[in-house]
Tab-separated table of C-alpha atoms in Angstrom:
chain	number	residue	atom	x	y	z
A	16	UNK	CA	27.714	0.915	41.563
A	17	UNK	CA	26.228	-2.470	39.713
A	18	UNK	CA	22.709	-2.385	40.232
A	19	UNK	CA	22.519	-6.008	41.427
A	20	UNK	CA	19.310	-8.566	41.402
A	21	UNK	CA	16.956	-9.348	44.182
A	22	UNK	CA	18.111	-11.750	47.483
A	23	UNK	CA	15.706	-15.020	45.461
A	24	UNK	CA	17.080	-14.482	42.109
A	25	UNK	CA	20.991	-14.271	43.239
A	26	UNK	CA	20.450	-17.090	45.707
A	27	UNK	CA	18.860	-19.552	43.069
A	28	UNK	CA	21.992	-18.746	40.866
A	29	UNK	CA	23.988	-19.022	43.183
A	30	UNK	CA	22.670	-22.739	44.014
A	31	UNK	CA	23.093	-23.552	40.795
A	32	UNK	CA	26.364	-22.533	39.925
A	33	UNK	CA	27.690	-24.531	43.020
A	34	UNK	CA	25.712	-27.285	41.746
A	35	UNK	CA	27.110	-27.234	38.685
A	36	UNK	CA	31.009	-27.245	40.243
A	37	UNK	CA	29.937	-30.111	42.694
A	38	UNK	CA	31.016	-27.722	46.021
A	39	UNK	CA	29.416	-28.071	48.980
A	40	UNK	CA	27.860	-25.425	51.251
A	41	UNK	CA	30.391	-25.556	53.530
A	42	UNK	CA	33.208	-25.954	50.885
A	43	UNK	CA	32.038	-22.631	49.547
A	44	UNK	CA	31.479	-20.497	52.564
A	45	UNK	CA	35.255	-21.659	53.697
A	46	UNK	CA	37.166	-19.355	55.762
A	47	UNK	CA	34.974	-16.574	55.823
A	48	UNK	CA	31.393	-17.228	56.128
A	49	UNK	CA	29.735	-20.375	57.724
A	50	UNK	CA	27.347	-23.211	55.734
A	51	UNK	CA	24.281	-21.791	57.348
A	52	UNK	CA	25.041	-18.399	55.775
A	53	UNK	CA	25.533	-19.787	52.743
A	54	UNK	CA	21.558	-21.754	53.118
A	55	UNK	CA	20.055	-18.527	53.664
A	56	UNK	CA	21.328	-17.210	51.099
A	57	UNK	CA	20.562	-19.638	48.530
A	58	UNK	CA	16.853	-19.231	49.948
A	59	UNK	CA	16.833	-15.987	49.791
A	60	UNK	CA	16.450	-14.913	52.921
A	61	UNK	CA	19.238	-12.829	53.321
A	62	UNK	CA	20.476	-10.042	51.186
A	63	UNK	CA	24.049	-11.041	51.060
A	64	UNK	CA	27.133	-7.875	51.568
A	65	UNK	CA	28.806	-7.105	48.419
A	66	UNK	CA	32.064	-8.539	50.524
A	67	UNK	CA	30.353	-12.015	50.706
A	68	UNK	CA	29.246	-12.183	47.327
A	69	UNK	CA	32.403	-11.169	46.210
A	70	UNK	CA	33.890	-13.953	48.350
A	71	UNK	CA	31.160	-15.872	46.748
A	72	UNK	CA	32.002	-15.597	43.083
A	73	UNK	CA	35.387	-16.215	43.576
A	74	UNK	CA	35.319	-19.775	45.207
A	75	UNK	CA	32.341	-20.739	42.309
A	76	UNK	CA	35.504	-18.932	39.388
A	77	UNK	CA	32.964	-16.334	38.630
A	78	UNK	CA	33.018	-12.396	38.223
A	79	UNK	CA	30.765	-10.894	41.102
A	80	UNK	CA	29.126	-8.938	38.438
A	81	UNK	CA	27.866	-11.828	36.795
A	82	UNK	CA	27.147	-13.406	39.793
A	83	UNK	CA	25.108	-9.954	41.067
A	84	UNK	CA	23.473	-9.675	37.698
A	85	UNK	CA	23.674	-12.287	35.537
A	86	UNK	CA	25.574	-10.887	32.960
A	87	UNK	CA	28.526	-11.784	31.643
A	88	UNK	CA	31.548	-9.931	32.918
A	89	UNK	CA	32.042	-6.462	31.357
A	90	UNK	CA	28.995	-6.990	28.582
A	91	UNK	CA	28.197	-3.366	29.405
A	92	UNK	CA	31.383	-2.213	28.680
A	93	UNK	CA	31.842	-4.436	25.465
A	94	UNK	CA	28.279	-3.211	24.106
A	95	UNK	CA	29.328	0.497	24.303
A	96	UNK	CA	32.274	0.162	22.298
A	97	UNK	CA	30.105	-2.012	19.720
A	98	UNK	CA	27.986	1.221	20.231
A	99	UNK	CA	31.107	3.757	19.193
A	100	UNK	CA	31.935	1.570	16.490
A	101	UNK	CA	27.964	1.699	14.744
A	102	UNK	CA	28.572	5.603	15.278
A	103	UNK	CA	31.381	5.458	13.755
A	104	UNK	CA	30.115	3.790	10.562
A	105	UNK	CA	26.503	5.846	10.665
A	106	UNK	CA	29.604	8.793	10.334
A	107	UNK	CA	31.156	7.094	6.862
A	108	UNK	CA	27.681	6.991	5.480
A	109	UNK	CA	26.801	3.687	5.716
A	110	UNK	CA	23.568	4.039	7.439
A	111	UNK	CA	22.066	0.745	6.174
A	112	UNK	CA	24.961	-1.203	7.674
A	113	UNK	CA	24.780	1.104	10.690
A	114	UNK	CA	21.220	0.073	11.138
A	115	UNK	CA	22.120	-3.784	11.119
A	116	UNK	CA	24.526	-3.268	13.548
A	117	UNK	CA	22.797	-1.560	15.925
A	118	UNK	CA	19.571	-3.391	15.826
A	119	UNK	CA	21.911	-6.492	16.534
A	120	UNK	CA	22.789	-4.273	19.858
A	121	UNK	CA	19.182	-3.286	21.509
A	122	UNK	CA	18.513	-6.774	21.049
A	123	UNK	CA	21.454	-7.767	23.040
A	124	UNK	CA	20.450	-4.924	25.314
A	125	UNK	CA	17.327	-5.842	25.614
A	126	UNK	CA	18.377	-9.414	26.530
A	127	UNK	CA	20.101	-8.301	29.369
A	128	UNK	CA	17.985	-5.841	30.368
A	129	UNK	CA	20.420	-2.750	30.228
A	130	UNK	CA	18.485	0.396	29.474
A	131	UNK	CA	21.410	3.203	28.958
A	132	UNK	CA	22.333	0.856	25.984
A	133	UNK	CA	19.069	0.180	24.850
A	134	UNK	CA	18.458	4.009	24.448
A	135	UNK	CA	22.083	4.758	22.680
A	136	UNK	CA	20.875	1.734	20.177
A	137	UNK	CA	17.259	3.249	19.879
A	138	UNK	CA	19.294	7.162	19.102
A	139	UNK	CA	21.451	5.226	16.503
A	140	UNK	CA	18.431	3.436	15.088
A	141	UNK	CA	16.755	7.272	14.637
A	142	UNK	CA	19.699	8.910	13.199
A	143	UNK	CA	20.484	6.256	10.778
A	144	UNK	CA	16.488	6.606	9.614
A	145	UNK	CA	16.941	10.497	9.396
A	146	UNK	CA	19.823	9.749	7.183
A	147	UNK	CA	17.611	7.340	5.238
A	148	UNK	CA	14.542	10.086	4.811
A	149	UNK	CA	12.191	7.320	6.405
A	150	UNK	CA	11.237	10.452	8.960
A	151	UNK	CA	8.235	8.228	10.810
A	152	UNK	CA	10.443	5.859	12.300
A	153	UNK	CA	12.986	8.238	12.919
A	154	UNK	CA	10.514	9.853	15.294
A	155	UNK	CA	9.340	6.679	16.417
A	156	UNK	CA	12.987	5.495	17.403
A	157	UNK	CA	13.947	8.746	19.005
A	158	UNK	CA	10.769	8.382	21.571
A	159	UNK	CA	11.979	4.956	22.119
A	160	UNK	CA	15.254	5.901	23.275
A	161	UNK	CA	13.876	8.704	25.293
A	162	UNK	CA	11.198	6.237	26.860
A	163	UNK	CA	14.402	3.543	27.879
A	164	UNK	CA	15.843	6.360	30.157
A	165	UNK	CA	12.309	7.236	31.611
A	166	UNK	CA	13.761	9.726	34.619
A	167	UNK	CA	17.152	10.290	33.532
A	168	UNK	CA	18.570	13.953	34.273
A	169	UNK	CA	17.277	16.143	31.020
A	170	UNK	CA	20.908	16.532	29.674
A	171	UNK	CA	21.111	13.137	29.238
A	172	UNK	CA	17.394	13.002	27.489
A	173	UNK	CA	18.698	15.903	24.731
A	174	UNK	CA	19.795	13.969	21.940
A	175	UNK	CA	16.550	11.825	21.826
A	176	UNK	CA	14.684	15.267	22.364
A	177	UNK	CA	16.905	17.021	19.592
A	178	UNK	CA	15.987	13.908	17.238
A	179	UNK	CA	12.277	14.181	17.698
A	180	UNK	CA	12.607	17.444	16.934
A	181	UNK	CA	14.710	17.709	13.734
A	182	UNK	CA	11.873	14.881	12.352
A	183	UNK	CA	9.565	17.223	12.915
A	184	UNK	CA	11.296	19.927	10.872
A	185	UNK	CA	12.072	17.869	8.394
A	186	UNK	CA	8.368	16.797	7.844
A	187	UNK	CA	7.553	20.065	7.663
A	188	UNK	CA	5.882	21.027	11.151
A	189	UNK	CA	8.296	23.967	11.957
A	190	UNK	CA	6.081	25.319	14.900
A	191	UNK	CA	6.322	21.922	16.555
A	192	UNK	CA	9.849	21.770	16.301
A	193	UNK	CA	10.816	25.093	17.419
A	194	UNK	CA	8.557	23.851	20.197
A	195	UNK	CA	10.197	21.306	21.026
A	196	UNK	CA	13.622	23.001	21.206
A	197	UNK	CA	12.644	26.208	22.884
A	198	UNK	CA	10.497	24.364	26.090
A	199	UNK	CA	13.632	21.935	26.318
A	200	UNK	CA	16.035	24.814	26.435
A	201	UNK	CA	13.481	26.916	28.978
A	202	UNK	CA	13.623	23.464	31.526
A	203	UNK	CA	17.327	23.236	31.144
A	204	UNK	CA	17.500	26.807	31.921
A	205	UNK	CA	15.421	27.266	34.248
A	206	UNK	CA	16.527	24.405	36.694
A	207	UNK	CA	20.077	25.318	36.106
A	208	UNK	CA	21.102	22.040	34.376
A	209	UNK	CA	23.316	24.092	32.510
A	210	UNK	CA	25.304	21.317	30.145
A	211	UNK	CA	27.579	23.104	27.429
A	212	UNK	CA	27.061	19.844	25.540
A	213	UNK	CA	23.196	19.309	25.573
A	214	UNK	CA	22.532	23.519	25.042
A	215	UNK	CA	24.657	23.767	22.053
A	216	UNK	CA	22.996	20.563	20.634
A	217	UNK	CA	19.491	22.478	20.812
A	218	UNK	CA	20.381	26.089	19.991
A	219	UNK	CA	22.530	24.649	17.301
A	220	UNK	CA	19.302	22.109	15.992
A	221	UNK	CA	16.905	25.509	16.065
A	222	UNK	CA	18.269	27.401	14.356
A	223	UNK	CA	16.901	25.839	11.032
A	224	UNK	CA	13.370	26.192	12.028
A	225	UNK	CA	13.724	29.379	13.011
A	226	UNK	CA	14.904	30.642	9.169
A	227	UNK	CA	12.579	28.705	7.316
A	228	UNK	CA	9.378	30.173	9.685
A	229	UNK	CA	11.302	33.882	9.029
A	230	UNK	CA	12.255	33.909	12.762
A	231	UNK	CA	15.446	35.623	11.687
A	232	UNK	CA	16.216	37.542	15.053
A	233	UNK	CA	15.601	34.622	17.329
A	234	UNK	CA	17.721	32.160	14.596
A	235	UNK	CA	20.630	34.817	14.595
A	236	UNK	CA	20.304	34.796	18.857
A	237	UNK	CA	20.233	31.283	18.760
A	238	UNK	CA	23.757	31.291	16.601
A	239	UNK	CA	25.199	34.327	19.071
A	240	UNK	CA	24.585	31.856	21.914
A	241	UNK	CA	25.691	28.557	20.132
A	242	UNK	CA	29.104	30.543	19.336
A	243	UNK	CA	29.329	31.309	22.910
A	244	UNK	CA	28.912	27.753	24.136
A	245	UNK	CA	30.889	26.706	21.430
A	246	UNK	CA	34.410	26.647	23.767
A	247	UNK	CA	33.372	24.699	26.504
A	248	UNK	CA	31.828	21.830	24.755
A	249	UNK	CA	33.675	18.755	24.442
A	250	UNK	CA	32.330	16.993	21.410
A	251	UNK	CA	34.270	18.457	18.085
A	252	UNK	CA	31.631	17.059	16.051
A	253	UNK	CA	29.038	19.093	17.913
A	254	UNK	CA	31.240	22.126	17.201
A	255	UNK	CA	31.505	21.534	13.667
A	256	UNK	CA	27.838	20.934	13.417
A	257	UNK	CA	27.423	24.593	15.094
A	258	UNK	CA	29.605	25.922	12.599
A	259	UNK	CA	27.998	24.896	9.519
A	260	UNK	CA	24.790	26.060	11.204
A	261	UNK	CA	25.982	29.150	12.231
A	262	UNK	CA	26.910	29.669	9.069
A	263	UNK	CA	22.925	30.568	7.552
A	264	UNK	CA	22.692	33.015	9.737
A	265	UNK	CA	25.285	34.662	8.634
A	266	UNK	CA	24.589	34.399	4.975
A	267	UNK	CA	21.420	36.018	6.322
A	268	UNK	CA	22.652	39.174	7.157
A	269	UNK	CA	25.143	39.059	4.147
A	270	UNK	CA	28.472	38.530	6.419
A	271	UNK	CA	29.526	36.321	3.065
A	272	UNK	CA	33.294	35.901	4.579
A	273	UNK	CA	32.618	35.038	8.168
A	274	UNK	CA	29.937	32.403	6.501
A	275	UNK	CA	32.830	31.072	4.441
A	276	UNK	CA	35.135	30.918	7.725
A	277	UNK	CA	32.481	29.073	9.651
A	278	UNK	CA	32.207	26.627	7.146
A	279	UNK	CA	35.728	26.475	6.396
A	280	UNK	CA	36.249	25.408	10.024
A	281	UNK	CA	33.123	23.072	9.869
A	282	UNK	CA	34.848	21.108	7.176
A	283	UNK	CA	38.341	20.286	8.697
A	284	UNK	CA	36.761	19.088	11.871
A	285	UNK	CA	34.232	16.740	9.537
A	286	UNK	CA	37.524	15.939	7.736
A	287	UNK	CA	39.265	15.019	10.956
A	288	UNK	CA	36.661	12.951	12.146
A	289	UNK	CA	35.867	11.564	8.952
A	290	UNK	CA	31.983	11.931	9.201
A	291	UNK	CA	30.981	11.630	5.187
A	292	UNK	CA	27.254	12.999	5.465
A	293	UNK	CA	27.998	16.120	7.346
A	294	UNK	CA	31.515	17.074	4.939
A	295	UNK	CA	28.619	16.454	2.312
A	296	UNK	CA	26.091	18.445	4.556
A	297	UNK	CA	28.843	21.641	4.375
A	298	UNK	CA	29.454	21.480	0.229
A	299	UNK	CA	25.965	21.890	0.170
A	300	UNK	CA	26.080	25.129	2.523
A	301	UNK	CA	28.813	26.539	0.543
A	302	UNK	CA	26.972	26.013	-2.843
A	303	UNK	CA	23.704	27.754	-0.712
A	304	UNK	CA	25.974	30.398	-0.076
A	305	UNK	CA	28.310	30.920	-2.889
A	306	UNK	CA	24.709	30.834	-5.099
A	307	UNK	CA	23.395	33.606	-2.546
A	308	UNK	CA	26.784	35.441	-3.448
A	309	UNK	CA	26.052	35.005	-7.364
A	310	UNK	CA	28.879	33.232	-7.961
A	311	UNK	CA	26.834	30.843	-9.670
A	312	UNK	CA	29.600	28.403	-11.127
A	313	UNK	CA	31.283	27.830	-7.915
A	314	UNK	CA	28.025	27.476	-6.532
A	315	UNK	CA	27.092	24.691	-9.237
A	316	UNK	CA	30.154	23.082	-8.658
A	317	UNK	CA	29.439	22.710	-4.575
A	318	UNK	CA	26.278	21.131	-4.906
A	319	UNK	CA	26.857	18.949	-7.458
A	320	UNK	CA	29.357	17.567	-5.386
A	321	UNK	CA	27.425	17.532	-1.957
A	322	UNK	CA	24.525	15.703	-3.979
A	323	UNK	CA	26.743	13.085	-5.437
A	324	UNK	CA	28.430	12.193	-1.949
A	325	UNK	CA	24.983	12.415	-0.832
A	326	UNK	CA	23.440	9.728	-3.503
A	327	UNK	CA	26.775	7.488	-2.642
A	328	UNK	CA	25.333	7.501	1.119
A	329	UNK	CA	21.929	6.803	0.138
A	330	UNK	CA	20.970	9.586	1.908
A	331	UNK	CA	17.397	10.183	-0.178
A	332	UNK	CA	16.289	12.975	1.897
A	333	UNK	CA	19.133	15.341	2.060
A	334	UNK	CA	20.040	14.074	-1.425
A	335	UNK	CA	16.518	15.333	-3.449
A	336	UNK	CA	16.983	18.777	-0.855
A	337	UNK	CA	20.719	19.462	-2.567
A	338	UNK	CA	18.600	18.749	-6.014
A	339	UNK	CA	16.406	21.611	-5.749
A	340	UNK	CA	19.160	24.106	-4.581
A	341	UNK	CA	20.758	23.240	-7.711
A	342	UNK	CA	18.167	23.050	-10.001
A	343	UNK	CA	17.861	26.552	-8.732
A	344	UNK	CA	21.518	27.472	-9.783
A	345	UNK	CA	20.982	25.732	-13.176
A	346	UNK	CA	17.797	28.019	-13.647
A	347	UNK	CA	20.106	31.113	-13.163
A	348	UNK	CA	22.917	29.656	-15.232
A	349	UNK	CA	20.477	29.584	-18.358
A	350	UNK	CA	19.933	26.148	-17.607
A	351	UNK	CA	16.636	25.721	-17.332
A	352	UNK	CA	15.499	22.483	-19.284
A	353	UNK	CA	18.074	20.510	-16.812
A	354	UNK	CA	17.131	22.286	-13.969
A	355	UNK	CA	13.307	21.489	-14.569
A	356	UNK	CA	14.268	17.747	-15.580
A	357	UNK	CA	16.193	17.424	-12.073
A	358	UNK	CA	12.882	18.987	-10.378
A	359	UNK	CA	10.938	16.311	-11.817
A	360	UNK	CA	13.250	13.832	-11.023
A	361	UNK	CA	13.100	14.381	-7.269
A	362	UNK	CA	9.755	15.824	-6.700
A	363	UNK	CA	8.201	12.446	-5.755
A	364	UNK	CA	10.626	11.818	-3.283
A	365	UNK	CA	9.935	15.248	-1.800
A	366	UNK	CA	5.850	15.701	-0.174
A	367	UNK	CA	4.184	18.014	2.549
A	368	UNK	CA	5.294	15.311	5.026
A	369	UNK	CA	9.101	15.255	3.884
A	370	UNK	CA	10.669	17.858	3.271
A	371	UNK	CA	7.914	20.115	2.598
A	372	UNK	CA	10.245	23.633	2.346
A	373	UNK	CA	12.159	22.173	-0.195
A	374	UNK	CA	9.003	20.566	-2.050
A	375	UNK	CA	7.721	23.909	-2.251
A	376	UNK	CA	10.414	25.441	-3.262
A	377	UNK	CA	10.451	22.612	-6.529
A	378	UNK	CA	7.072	23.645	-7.412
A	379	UNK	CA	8.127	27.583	-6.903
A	380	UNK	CA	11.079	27.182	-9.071
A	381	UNK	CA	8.844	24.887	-11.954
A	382	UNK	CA	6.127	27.717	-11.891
A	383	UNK	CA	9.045	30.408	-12.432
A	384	UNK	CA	9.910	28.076	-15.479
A	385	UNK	CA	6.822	27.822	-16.530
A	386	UNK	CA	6.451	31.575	-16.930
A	387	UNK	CA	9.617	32.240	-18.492
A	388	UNK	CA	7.873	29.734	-21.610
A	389	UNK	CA	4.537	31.922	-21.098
A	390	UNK	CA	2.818	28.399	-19.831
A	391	UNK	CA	0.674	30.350	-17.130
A	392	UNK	CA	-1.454	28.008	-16.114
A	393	UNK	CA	1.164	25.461	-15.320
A	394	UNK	CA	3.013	28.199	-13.099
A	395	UNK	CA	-0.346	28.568	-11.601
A	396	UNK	CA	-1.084	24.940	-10.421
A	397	UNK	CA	2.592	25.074	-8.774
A	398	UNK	CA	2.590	28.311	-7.239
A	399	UNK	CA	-0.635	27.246	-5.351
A	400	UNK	CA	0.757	23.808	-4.751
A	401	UNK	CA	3.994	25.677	-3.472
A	402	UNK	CA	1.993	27.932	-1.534
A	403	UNK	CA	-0.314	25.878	0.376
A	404	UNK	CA	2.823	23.171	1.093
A	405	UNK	CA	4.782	26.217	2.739
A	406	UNK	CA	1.219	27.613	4.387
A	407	UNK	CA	0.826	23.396	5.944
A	408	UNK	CA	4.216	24.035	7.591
A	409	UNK	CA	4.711	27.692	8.492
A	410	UNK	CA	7.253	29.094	6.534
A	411	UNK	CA	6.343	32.271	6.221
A	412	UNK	CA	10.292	33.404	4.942
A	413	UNK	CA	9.619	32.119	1.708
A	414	UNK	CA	5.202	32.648	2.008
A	415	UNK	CA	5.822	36.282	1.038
A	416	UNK	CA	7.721	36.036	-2.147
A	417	UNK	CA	5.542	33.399	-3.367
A	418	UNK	CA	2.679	35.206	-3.055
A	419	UNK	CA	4.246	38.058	-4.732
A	420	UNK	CA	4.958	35.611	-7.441
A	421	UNK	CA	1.702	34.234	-7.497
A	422	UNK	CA	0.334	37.828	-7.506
A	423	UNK	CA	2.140	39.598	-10.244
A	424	UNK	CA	1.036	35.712	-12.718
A	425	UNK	CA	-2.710	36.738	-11.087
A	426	UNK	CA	-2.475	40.489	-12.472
A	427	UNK	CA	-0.776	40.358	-15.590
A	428	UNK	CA	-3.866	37.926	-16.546
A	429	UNK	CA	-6.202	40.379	-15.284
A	430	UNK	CA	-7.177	38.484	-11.924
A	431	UNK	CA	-6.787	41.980	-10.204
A	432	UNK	CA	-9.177	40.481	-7.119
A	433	UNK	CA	-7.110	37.547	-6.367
A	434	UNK	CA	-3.694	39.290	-7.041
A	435	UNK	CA	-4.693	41.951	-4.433
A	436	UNK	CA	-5.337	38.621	-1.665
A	437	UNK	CA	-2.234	37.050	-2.898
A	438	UNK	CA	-0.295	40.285	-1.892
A	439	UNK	CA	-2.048	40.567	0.911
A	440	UNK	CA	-1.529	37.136	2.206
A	441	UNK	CA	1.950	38.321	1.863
A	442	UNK	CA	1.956	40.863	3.591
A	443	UNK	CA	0.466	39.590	6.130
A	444	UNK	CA	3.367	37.093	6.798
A	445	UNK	CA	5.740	40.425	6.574
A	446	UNK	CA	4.173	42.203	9.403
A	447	UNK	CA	6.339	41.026	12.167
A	448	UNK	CA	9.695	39.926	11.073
A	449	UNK	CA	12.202	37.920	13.584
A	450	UNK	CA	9.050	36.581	15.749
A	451	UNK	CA	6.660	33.590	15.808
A	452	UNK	CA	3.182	32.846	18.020
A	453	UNK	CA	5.815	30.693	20.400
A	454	UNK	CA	6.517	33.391	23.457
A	455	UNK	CA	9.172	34.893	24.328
A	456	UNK	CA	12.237	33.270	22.790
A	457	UNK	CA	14.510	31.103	24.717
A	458	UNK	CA	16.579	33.057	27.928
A	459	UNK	CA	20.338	32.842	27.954
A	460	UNK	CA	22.281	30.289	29.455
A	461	UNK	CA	25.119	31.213	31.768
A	462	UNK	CA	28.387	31.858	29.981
């Protein structure tokens, strides 16, 4: 139903739209409705029927929503297809363009005072500055959008929510994120708001967190439950999303094949849908996993391609991310001088604020390097950098083996002292595998 103005504002238009045709009051309350009616309406006085305004708008040649609203007729429904169609070129890559268009839509949103649009502009707005790597105002437009629908049901809040919290992992706060994600799936849970759509958009988005922290139980739940939810959602590119995320877990627990399969079918439905950043997004996986296989050259071969479609989209972020992976492949392909040149290359686009896993993991791979040329104290400085970048944002999967790096460099100079607290701050991150300080994990939803 048209949420329609108050009894003053509608009767002051309408005055002045029968003004403006040169009708009477009785002229326009003719057959059905008298001239006195028509008075106290114009004053306000009277909330008018949806029947007589209806009658209304059609003697002054006006739509009744316009005439309830002031809107033009069907501006809603014209500003969500201008909506589908900035989606639809966020999906090519474009995200600059993206951005133009919809900032040109919240402010004809805002104009007209329609929230629901308003808050799909704002969630555009956010994922076109995740695509960008500017991560602050990612964050900032995702609480926007979440703010514009202020008591909406929670399903309908998700998206925003899911935004916030992929800016948070990609600045580097894991806990926050997996925050974020878990207390949103206990709520939906809990108060039985059980949408396929809006749970398979978080346990799909946690699953990340949950691998880089070493939370490989609850990321591998997450992924059992995602494939579960997977048939009754009805957004394919939410599907494919799952698929390609699905697919870490899997390379995890060395199930190479069914990895391969999930991102097989992640692909075609990218293809279908022609979304550029995510095909890009699932060359990149395969290179991850094909280099995690030790096929190394079709691993090369993956990345370089995701990084180039990547670079094409002016996607910085995701772009310098694909860099290190392959750097790392080049390392292992007796490449090393390229590999270290393509570190440097990226490493200032890359900080403990933005993309901090993958900053350490630069420094981790230039200290590795760095030994191989017997330069020990420049694989010093960037094990500690690397160290105290993953320590800042919690990954303890990778805190172990760089402290095992860092103490074996420590002992063979005869450190013995610190190499014994570099292995044991190792350790320490070993002792309980699969779990984090968050609580129990997140229940199941109803299948």
């Amino acid at each position: 139903m048209t949420e329609r103005d108050g009894p003053e504002v509608i009767g002051r238009r309408v005055q002045q739209l029968r003004t403006e045709r040169g009708l009477t009051q009785k002229q326009l309350a003719e057959p059905a409705y008298t001239p006195a009616y028509i008075s106290t309406v114009e004053a306000g006085r009277v909330r008018a029927s949806e029947p007589a305004l209806r009658h209304i708008a059609e003697r002054l040649g006006v739509a009744y929503e316009e005439l309830a609203t002031g809107r033009p007729a069907h501006l809603a429904t014209d500003l969500r297809l201008r909506l589908t169609d900035a989606q639809r070129t966020l999906a090519t890559g474009e995200a600059e363009v993206a951005a133009e268009q919809y900032t040109a839509l919240l402010t004809e949103a805002e104009g007209h005072g329609l929230c629901a649009e308003q808050a799909a502009a704002l969630l555009g707005l956010g994922e076109c500055a995740l695509e960008t790597g500017d991560l602050a105002t990612a964050r900032q437009r995702f609480e926007e959008s979440e703010q514009r629908l202020g008591d909406a049901p929670l399903p309908v809040r998700v998206p925003a929510l899911r935004g916030r919290a992929v800016s948070h992992y990609l600045a580097g706060e894991l806990r926050y994120s997996c925050y974020l994600f878990e207390s949103t799936l206990d709520e939906l849970n809990r108060t039985g708001l059980h949408d396929p759509d809006a749970l398979l958009l978080l346990y799909t988005g946690v699953i990340a967190p949950y691998m880089d922290m070493g939370a490989h139980a609850r990321a591998a739940q997450a992924a059992e439950f995602a494939l579960a939810l997977a048939p009754k959602a009805g957004d394919p590119a939410l599907v494919a999303r799952m698929h390609r995320s699905v697919a870490r877990t899997m390379i995890a627990e060395g199930r190479i094949a069914e990895a391969d399969t999930s991102l097989a079918k992640a692909a075609d439905l990218y293809r279908q849908l022609q979304i550029r950043t995510e095909l890009a997004n699932c060359h990149w996986m395969r290179g991850y996993l094909y280099a995690q296989n030790g096929e190394l050259e079709r691993a090369e071969s993956e990345l370089r391609q995701a990084q180039a479609m990547l670079s094409e989209r002016r996607a910085a972020l995701y772009s310098s991310q694909v860099a290190v992976e392959l750097a790392d492949v080049l390392h292992r392909r007796d490449k090393s001088d390229e590999a270290a040149a393509l570190l440097h290359d990226v490493l200032g686009d890359l900080s403990s604020e933005r993309g901090a896993v993958h900053s350490a993991a630069a420094h981790r791979l230039l200290g590795i390097i760095a030994e191989d040329t017997r330069d020990t104290e420049t694989a010093e400085e960037h094990y500690v950098r690397a160290l105290s970048l993953l320590e800042r944002a919690g990954a303890a999967g990778d805190l172990a083996d760089l402290c095992r790096l860092l103490g074996d460099l420590l002992r063979r100079t005869g450190r013995v002292e610190a190499a014994l607290d570099a292995y044991r701050t190792g350790l320490g991150h070993r002792t309980a595998p699969g779990t984090t300080t968050l609580g129990p994990a997140p229940a199941q939803p109803p299948l």
